[in-house]
Amino acid sequence: QSKSLGKNSFHFYSQALEKEALMQLAIEQSLRSAIASDELYLVYQPKVDLHSMKVVSVEALCRWTQPDGTVIPPDVFVPVAEQTGLIIDIGFSVITQACKQLAAWHNVGIHDVAISINLSSLEFQHKALINHLIQTLTDFDIDGKLLIIELTESIFMEDKFSIKETMLLLNNYGITFALDDFGKGYSSFSYLQFLPLHYLKIDKAFLQDVESNRSSAAIAKTIIDIGHNLDLIVIAEGIEDQFMLEYVKEFHCDLAQGYYLYKPMSAADFECVYAEASQDKQSQ
Ligand code: C2E
Ligand code: MG
Ligand code: MG
Ligand code: MG
């Protein structure tokens, strides 16, 4: 009895694994051709200064729309891309697209909006990718001050001296750094001090239940205070309603990003948002 049960449960287990492996393989194969045929593109989510309520930068977020219209979110394809090394190809494309966009905006008179891109630890440690970044910046004659790199806490698991060296190299071009999803993972306050960071993004999990959970609110407030004490600009992500917005304002957070303010949008839609905002300013 127990033997057959064991065999059965093993059977189910291996079936589930096989299904998962097949799915991964399917994603990997279509991702490979997606990269080759430019099915991956960027959308941009504005970040707002909480004092002026002006848009100061946008975060570039990768999207994959398959030929049949299916949109696959990055939470699904980025992990597969990391396991297969395809993330490096994605990184090359993301860097090129973001720099092209900065140059295009420069040409239509948008000079004061920075773009942030997300780079995984794997990407950030890839020398050729970093060289591509510097080369593209130079080719398009872009002021590095308009480029922000978002790194997650997983970077703390890597060789901190080599990470710092790359950050300092890019700092020379004016590029700045944000620590993304702070508080979610391997937080270490000593690393916050060690790395040349400019921005701290509080993980949206702490903000999502500030209304109902007093300890989340306390953590959010504490992170904002720590950030300020370390001279970092603090960004609240995942602002979904008026209540959350008021909360982070009250806590003296500097910048905010979230569906309540703006959803991720195409570059063309952002140009409209930007134009409307400058018109409002002129009519005031
Ligand atoms: P992230 O860098 O923390 O990006 C913020 C995520 O929160 C985005 O999800 C954004 O669409 C979502 N978001 C924005 N406002 C709200 C809100 O009010 N509520 C909620 N619940 N979510 C909000 P998205 O675009 O699905 O990206 C997920 C993650 O995938 C990103 O998290 C980032 O870690 C990764 N990712 C996205 N694009 C790239 C990329 O080009 N390269 C790499 N390496 N990773 C990327
Ligand atoms: Mg990010
Ligand atoms: Mg984040
Ligand atoms: Mg995230």
mmCIF file with all atom_site columns, C-alpha atoms in Angstrom, residues 35 40 42 62 77-78 81-82 85-99 117-120 122-124 126 128-130 132-133 136:
data_model
loop_
_atom_site.group_PDB
_atom_site.id
_atom_site.type_symbol
_atom_site.label_atom_id
_atom_site.label_alt_id
_atom_site.label_comp_id
_atom_site.label_asym_id
_atom_site.label_entity_id
_atom_site.label_seq_id
_atom_site.pdbx_PDB_ins_code
_atom_site.Cartn_x
_atom_site.Cartn_y
_atom_site.Cartn_z
_atom_site.occupancy
_atom_site.B_iso_or_equiv
_atom_site.pdbx_formal_charge
_atom_site.auth_seq_id
_atom_site.auth_comp_id
_atom_site.auth_asym_id
_atom_site.auth_atom_id
_atom_site.pdbx_PDB_model_num
ATOM 1  C CA . ILE A 1 35  ? 14.434 38.741 -28.979 1.00 0.00 ? 35  ILE A CA 1
ATOM 2  C CA . LEU A 1 40  ? 10.310 42.976 -26.733 1.00 0.00 ? 40  LEU A CA 1
ATOM 3  C CA . LEU A 1 42  ? 9.722  49.206 -23.373 1.00 0.00 ? 42  LEU A CA 1
ATOM 4  C CA . CYS A 1 62  ? 10.103 45.554 -20.545 1.00 0.00 ? 62  CYS A CA 1
ATOM 5  C CA . PHE A 1 77  ? 9.907  35.810 -18.731 1.00 0.00 ? 77  PHE A CA 1
ATOM 6  C CA . VAL A 1 78  ? 12.664 37.547 -16.723 1.00 0.00 ? 78  VAL A CA 1
ATOM 7  C CA . ALA A 1 81  ? 15.736 34.697 -19.209 1.00 0.00 ? 81  ALA A CA 1
ATOM 8  C CA . GLU A 1 82  ? 17.996 34.705 -16.167 1.00 0.00 ? 82  GLU A CA 1
ATOM 9  C CA . GLY A 1 85  ? 21.368 33.602 -20.012 1.00 0.00 ? 85  GLY A CA 1
ATOM 10 C CA . LEU A 1 86  ? 18.970 35.257 -22.475 1.00 0.00 ? 86  LEU A CA 1
ATOM 11 C CA . ILE A 1 87  ? 18.712 38.136 -19.997 1.00 0.00 ? 87  ILE A CA 1
ATOM 12 C CA . ILE A 1 88  ? 21.973 39.460 -21.439 1.00 0.00 ? 88  ILE A CA 1
ATOM 13 C CA . ASP A 1 89  ? 20.426 39.748 -24.913 1.00 0.00 ? 89  ASP A CA 1
ATOM 14 C CA . ILE A 1 90  ? 17.421 41.446 -23.344 1.00 0.00 ? 90  ILE A CA 1
ATOM 15 C CA . GLY A 1 91  ? 19.777 43.826 -21.537 1.00 0.00 ? 91  GLY A CA 1
ATOM 16 C CA . PHE A 1 92  ? 21.491 44.799 -24.798 1.00 0.00 ? 92  PHE A CA 1
ATOM 17 C CA . SER A 1 93  ? 18.124 45.562 -26.343 1.00 0.00 ? 93  SER A CA 1
ATOM 18 C CA . VAL A 1 94  ? 16.780 47.457 -23.291 1.00 0.00 ? 94  VAL A CA 1
ATOM 19 C CA . ILE A 1 95  ? 19.886 49.663 -23.147 1.00 0.00 ? 95  ILE A CA 1
ATOM 20 C CA . THR A 1 96  ? 19.721 50.464 -26.855 1.00 0.00 ? 96  THR A CA 1
ATOM 21 C CA . GLN A 1 97  ? 15.985 51.220 -26.725 1.00 0.00 ? 97  GLN A CA 1
ATOM 22 C CA . ALA A 1 98  ? 16.257 53.436 -23.634 1.00 0.00 ? 98  ALA A CA 1
ATOM 23 C CA . CYS A 1 99  ? 19.161 55.433 -25.071 1.00 0.00 ? 99  CYS A CA 1
ATOM 24 C CA . ILE A 1 117 ? 16.302 50.898 -16.506 1.00 0.00 ? 117 ILE A CA 1
ATOM 25 C CA . ASN A 1 118 ? 16.261 47.680 -14.489 1.00 0.00 ? 118 ASN A CA 1
ATOM 26 C CA . LEU A 1 119 ? 19.392 45.561 -14.586 1.00 0.00 ? 119 LEU A CA 1
ATOM 27 C CA . SER A 1 120 ? 19.620 42.216 -12.803 1.00 0.00 ? 120 SER A CA 1
ATOM 28 C CA . LEU A 1 122 ? 23.724 38.994 -13.888 1.00 0.00 ? 122 LEU A CA 1
ATOM 29 C CA . GLU A 1 123 ? 23.412 41.869 -16.314 1.00 0.00 ? 123 GLU A CA 1
ATOM 30 C CA . PHE A 1 124 ? 25.282 44.326 -14.141 1.00 0.00 ? 124 PHE A CA 1
ATOM 31 C CA . HIS A 1 126 ? 28.419 41.392 -17.599 1.00 0.00 ? 126 HIS A CA 1
ATOM 32 C CA . ALA A 1 128 ? 30.290 43.517 -22.495 1.00 0.00 ? 128 ALA A CA 1
ATOM 33 C CA . LEU A 1 129 ? 26.861 44.783 -21.465 1.00 0.00 ? 129 LEU A CA 1
ATOM 34 C CA . ILE A 1 130 ? 28.365 47.604 -19.401 1.00 0.00 ? 130 ILE A CA 1
ATOM 35 C CA . HIS A 1 132 ? 27.577 48.511 -24.600 1.00 0.00 ? 132 HIS A CA 1
ATOM 36 C CA . LEU A 1 133 ? 25.913 50.937 -22.188 1.00 0.00 ? 133 LEU A CA 1
ATOM 37 C CA . THR A 1 136 ? 25.510 53.625 -26.683 1.00 0.00 ? 136 THR A CA 1
#
